[in-house]
CSV table of C-alpha atoms in Angstrom, one decimal:
chain,number,residue,atom,x,y,z
A,1069,UNK,CA,34.2,-47.0,60.0
A,1070,UNK,CA,32.6,-50.1,61.5
A,1071,UNK,CA,30.8,-52.1,58.9
A,1072,UNK,CA,28.0,-53.2,61.2
A,1073,UNK,CA,26.5,-49.6,61.5
A,1074,UNK,CA,25.7,-48.3,58.2
A,1075,UNK,CA,24.8,-44.7,57.6
A,1076,UNK,CA,21.1,-43.8,56.9
A,1077,UNK,CA,22.1,-40.4,55.5
A,1078,UNK,CA,24.8,-39.3,53.3
A,1079,UNK,CA,25.7,-35.8,53.2
A,1080,UNK,CA,27.7,-34.9,49.9
A,1081,UNK,CA,31.2,-33.5,50.6
A,1082,UNK,CA,30.5,-30.5,48.7
A,1083,UNK,CA,27.3,-28.8,46.8
A,1084,UNK,CA,28.8,-26.6,44.1
A,1085,UNK,CA,26.3,-24.3,42.5
A,1086,UNK,CA,26.2,-23.8,38.6
A,1087,UNK,CA,28.6,-20.8,37.7
A,1088,UNK,CA,26.9,-18.2,35.6
A,1089,UNK,CA,28.1,-18.2,31.9
A,1090,UNK,CA,30.7,-21.1,33.0
A,1091,UNK,CA,31.5,-23.7,30.2
A,1092,UNK,CA,31.5,-27.3,31.3
A,1093,UNK,CA,35.4,-27.4,31.2
A,1094,UNK,CA,35.6,-24.3,33.3
A,1095,UNK,CA,33.5,-26.0,35.8
A,1096,UNK,CA,35.6,-28.9,35.9
A,1097,UNK,CA,38.6,-26.9,36.8
A,1098,UNK,CA,36.8,-25.0,39.4
A,1099,UNK,CA,35.4,-28.0,40.9
A,1100,UNK,CA,38.7,-29.9,40.7
A,1101,UNK,CA,40.3,-27.0,42.8
A,1102,UNK,CA,37.6,-27.1,45.4
A,1103,UNK,CA,37.9,-30.8,45.9
A,1104,UNK,CA,41.7,-30.6,46.1
A,1105,UNK,CA,41.5,-28.0,48.8
A,1106,UNK,CA,39.0,-29.9,50.7
A,1107,UNK,CA,41.2,-33.2,50.6
A,1108,UNK,CA,44.2,-31.3,51.9
A,1109,UNK,CA,42.0,-29.9,54.7
A,1110,UNK,CA,40.9,-33.3,55.8
A,1111,UNK,CA,44.2,-35.1,55.5
A,1112,UNK,CA,46.7,-32.5,56.5
A,1113,UNK,CA,44.8,-29.6,58.1
A,1114,UNK,CA,44.2,-25.9,57.3
A,1115,UNK,CA,48.0,-24.9,57.4
A,1116,UNK,CA,48.5,-27.3,54.4
A,1117,UNK,CA,45.8,-25.5,52.4
A,1118,UNK,CA,48.1,-23.1,50.5
A,1119,UNK,CA,47.6,-22.2,47.0
A,1120,UNK,CA,50.9,-23.7,45.8
A,1121,UNK,CA,49.9,-27.3,47.4
A,1122,UNK,CA,46.4,-26.9,46.1
A,1123,UNK,CA,47.8,-26.4,42.7
A,1124,UNK,CA,50.2,-29.3,42.9
A,1125,UNK,CA,47.4,-31.6,44.3
A,1126,UNK,CA,45.5,-30.7,41.0
A,1127,UNK,CA,48.4,-31.1,38.7
A,1128,UNK,CA,47.9,-27.6,37.8
A,1129,UNK,CA,50.4,-24.6,37.7
A,1130,UNK,CA,49.8,-21.9,40.4
A,1131,UNK,CA,48.4,-19.4,37.5
A,1132,UNK,CA,45.6,-21.8,36.7
A,1133,UNK,CA,44.5,-21.8,40.3
A,1134,UNK,CA,44.6,-18.2,40.6
A,1135,UNK,CA,42.6,-17.8,37.4
A,1136,UNK,CA,39.7,-19.2,39.3
A,1137,UNK,CA,40.5,-17.8,42.6
A,1138,UNK,CA,42.8,-14.8,42.8
A,1139,UNK,CA,43.3,-15.0,46.4
A,1140,UNK,CA,43.3,-17.7,49.1
A,1141,UNK,CA,40.4,-16.0,50.8
A,1142,UNK,CA,38.1,-16.2,47.7
A,1143,UNK,CA,39.1,-19.9,47.5
A,1144,UNK,CA,38.2,-20.5,51.2
A,1145,UNK,CA,35.1,-18.6,50.7
A,1146,UNK,CA,34.0,-20.8,47.8
A,1147,UNK,CA,34.8,-24.1,49.7
A,1148,UNK,CA,32.9,-22.9,52.8
A,1149,UNK,CA,30.0,-22.1,50.7
A,1150,UNK,CA,30.1,-25.4,49.0
A,1151,UNK,CA,30.3,-27.1,52.3
A,1152,UNK,CA,27.6,-25.1,53.9
A,1153,UNK,CA,25.4,-25.6,50.8
A,1154,UNK,CA,25.7,-29.4,51.1
A,1155,UNK,CA,24.1,-29.4,54.8
A,1156,UNK,CA,21.5,-26.8,54.1
A,1157,UNK,CA,20.0,-28.8,51.3
A,1158,UNK,CA,19.7,-31.9,53.4
A,1159,UNK,CA,18.4,-29.9,56.6
A,1160,UNK,CA,15.6,-28.2,54.3
A,1161,UNK,CA,14.9,-31.5,52.8
A,1162,UNK,CA,14.1,-33.1,56.0
A,1163,UNK,CA,12.2,-29.8,57.4
A,1164,UNK,CA,9.8,-29.9,54.5
A,1165,UNK,CA,9.3,-33.5,54.3
A,1166,UNK,CA,5.8,-34.2,53.5
A,1167,UNK,CA,3.7,-36.4,55.9
A,1168,UNK,CA,6.2,-36.8,58.4
A,1169,UNK,CA,5.6,-35.5,62.1
A,1170,UNK,CA,7.6,-32.8,63.8
A,1171,UNK,CA,8.8,-35.5,66.1
A,1172,UNK,CA,10.0,-37.8,63.1
A,1173,UNK,CA,11.8,-34.9,61.5
A,1174,UNK,CA,13.5,-34.0,64.6
A,1175,UNK,CA,14.7,-37.5,65.0
A,1176,UNK,CA,15.9,-37.4,61.5
A,1177,UNK,CA,17.8,-34.2,61.8
A,1178,UNK,CA,19.5,-35.6,65.0
A,1179,UNK,CA,20.2,-39.0,63.0
A,1180,UNK,CA,21.7,-37.0,60.1
A,1181,UNK,CA,24.0,-34.9,62.3
A,1182,UNK,CA,25.2,-37.8,64.5
A,1183,UNK,CA,25.7,-40.0,61.6
A,1184,UNK,CA,27.6,-37.3,59.7
A,1185,UNK,CA,30.1,-36.8,62.6
A,1186,UNK,CA,31.3,-40.4,62.0
A,1187,UNK,CA,32.6,-39.7,58.7
A,1188,UNK,CA,36.4,-38.8,58.2
A,1189,UNK,CA,35.7,-35.6,56.2
A,1190,UNK,CA,33.1,-34.1,59.2
A,1191,UNK,CA,35.4,-35.3,62.0
A,1192,UNK,CA,38.6,-33.7,60.6
A,1193,UNK,CA,37.2,-30.7,58.6
A,1194,UNK,CA,35.0,-29.0,61.6
A,1195,UNK,CA,37.6,-29.1,64.3
A,1196,UNK,CA,39.9,-27.4,61.5
A,1197,UNK,CA,37.3,-24.7,60.9
A,1198,UNK,CA,36.7,-24.2,64.7
A,1199,UNK,CA,40.5,-23.6,65.1
A,1200,UNK,CA,40.7,-21.2,62.1
A,1201,UNK,CA,37.6,-19.3,63.2
A,1202,UNK,CA,39.4,-18.4,66.4
A,1203,UNK,CA,41.8,-16.2,64.4
A,1204,UNK,CA,40.0,-15.5,61.2
A,1205,UNK,CA,36.7,-13.5,61.3
A,1206,UNK,CA,35.7,-14.4,57.9
A,1207,UNK,CA,35.8,-18.1,58.7
A,1208,UNK,CA,34.0,-17.5,62.0
A,1209,UNK,CA,31.3,-15.7,60.2
A,1210,UNK,CA,30.8,-18.3,57.6
A,1211,UNK,CA,30.8,-21.3,60.2
A,1212,UNK,CA,28.3,-19.6,62.4
A,1213,UNK,CA,26.2,-19.0,59.3
A,1214,UNK,CA,26.0,-22.7,59.0
A,1215,UNK,CA,24.9,-23.1,62.6
A,1216,UNK,CA,22.5,-20.5,62.4
A,1217,UNK,CA,20.8,-22.2,59.4
A,1218,UNK,CA,20.9,-25.6,61.2
A,1219,UNK,CA,19.4,-23.9,64.4
A,1220,UNK,CA,16.6,-22.3,62.5
A,1221,UNK,CA,15.4,-25.8,61.5
A,1222,UNK,CA,15.7,-27.0,65.0
A,1223,UNK,CA,13.9,-24.0,66.1
A,1224,UNK,CA,10.8,-24.6,63.7
A,1225,UNK,CA,10.6,-28.2,64.9
A,1226,UNK,CA,10.5,-27.2,68.6
A,1227,UNK,CA,7.9,-24.7,67.8
A,1228,UNK,CA,5.7,-27.2,66.3
A,1229,UNK,CA,6.2,-29.7,69.3
A,1230,UNK,CA,5.9,-27.0,71.8
A,1231,UNK,CA,4.1,-24.0,70.6
A,1232,UNK,CA,3.8,-22.5,73.9
A,1233,UNK,CA,7.4,-22.2,74.6
A,1234,UNK,CA,8.6,-18.5,74.1
A,1235,UNK,CA,11.0,-17.5,71.3
A,1236,UNK,CA,14.1,-16.8,73.4
A,1237,UNK,CA,13.7,-20.1,75.4
A,1238,UNK,CA,13.1,-21.9,72.0
A,1239,UNK,CA,16.4,-20.4,70.7
A,1240,UNK,CA,18.4,-21.4,73.6
A,1241,UNK,CA,17.1,-25.0,73.5
A,1242,UNK,CA,17.8,-25.3,69.7
A,1243,UNK,CA,21.4,-24.0,70.7
A,1244,UNK,CA,21.7,-26.6,73.4
A,1245,UNK,CA,20.5,-29.4,71.1
A,1246,UNK,CA,23.1,-28.3,68.4
A,1247,UNK,CA,25.9,-28.0,70.6
A,1248,UNK,CA,25.3,-31.3,72.4
A,1249,UNK,CA,25.4,-33.1,69.1
A,1250,UNK,CA,28.5,-31.2,67.8
A,1251,UNK,CA,30.5,-31.9,70.8
A,1252,UNK,CA,30.2,-35.6,70.3
A,1253,UNK,CA,32.8,-35.1,67.4
A,1254,UNK,CA,35.9,-35.5,69.7
A,1255,UNK,CA,34.4,-38.7,71.3
A,1256,UNK,CA,32.4,-40.6,68.9
A,1257,UNK,CA,33.4,-39.3,65.4
A,1258,UNK,CA,35.6,-40.9,62.8
A,1259,UNK,CA,38.1,-43.5,64.7
A,1260,UNK,CA,37.3,-41.9,67.9
A,1261,UNK,CA,36.9,-44.2,71.0
A,1262,UNK,CA,33.1,-44.2,71.2
A,1263,UNK,CA,32.3,-44.3,67.4
A,1264,UNK,CA,31.0,-48.0,67.7
A,1265,UNK,CA,28.7,-46.9,70.2
A,1266,UNK,CA,27.2,-44.0,68.0
A,1267,UNK,CA,24.0,-46.0,67.3
A,1268,UNK,CA,23.1,-45.8,71.0
A,1269,UNK,CA,24.2,-42.2,71.1
A,1270,UNK,CA,21.8,-41.5,68.2
A,1271,UNK,CA,18.9,-43.2,70.1
A,1272,UNK,CA,19.6,-41.6,73.3
A,1273,UNK,CA,19.8,-38.1,71.5
A,1274,UNK,CA,16.6,-38.5,69.5
A,1275,UNK,CA,14.7,-39.8,72.5
A,1276,UNK,CA,15.9,-37.1,74.9
A,1277,UNK,CA,15.8,-34.1,72.6
A,1278,UNK,CA,12.2,-35.0,71.4
A,1279,UNK,CA,11.1,-35.4,75.1
A,1280,UNK,CA,12.7,-32.1,76.0
A,1281,UNK,CA,11.4,-30.2,73.1
A,1282,UNK,CA,7.8,-31.3,74.0
A,1283,UNK,CA,8.0,-30.8,77.7
A,1284,UNK,CA,10.3,-27.8,78.4
A,1285,UNK,CA,8.7,-24.9,80.0
A,1286,UNK,CA,9.8,-21.2,80.4
A,1287,UNK,CA,9.3,-21.4,84.1
A,1288,UNK,CA,11.6,-24.3,84.5
A,1289,UNK,CA,14.3,-22.2,82.9
A,1290,UNK,CA,13.6,-19.0,84.7
A,1291,UNK,CA,12.7,-20.0,88.2
A,1292,UNK,CA,15.4,-19.8,90.8
């Protein structure tokens, strides 16, 4: 990653909740397995994320892994939950930031998402999840949950900036903003051709999305 464009925001790789009744040692093993699974997903893709390879990456026996996660689906569920939580915590912190205008918070959300796209984890993990979701309804549901939560924050900020915009139009605008930023993954993500220009892209996105959120009217969408 270019050193002259440092990140303002850092989204943790995983946000793993406390396990009910779990001892520290048990939590350590649980977290170790999830981090090994994430590393395999980042470095080798979803096909490499088998229970045996995860066990080998942890230096554990397969039985130790299945003690925590009896099936691969349960492991994937926990991994996606931890990934999703890491973003939701950041989104909600910005959404409820005291003293910040809706315009400033929308700009922060845009900056967070576009900066995060520049990380190796995000540039590698999300295309893998998109591929998995084409064939796995469970993954599709979990990935869509993340985007629904992210769009809910955008929706609320748009409502503050443009309270006269009806609900349906506001939801579509939130979708457009979200999809426009996610689409930059293939062009300006980690080690992609336009990564060095991401600071410009962030400024363009913040300026254009705030302006659009302030000024878009229902008639502009529905006329013609």
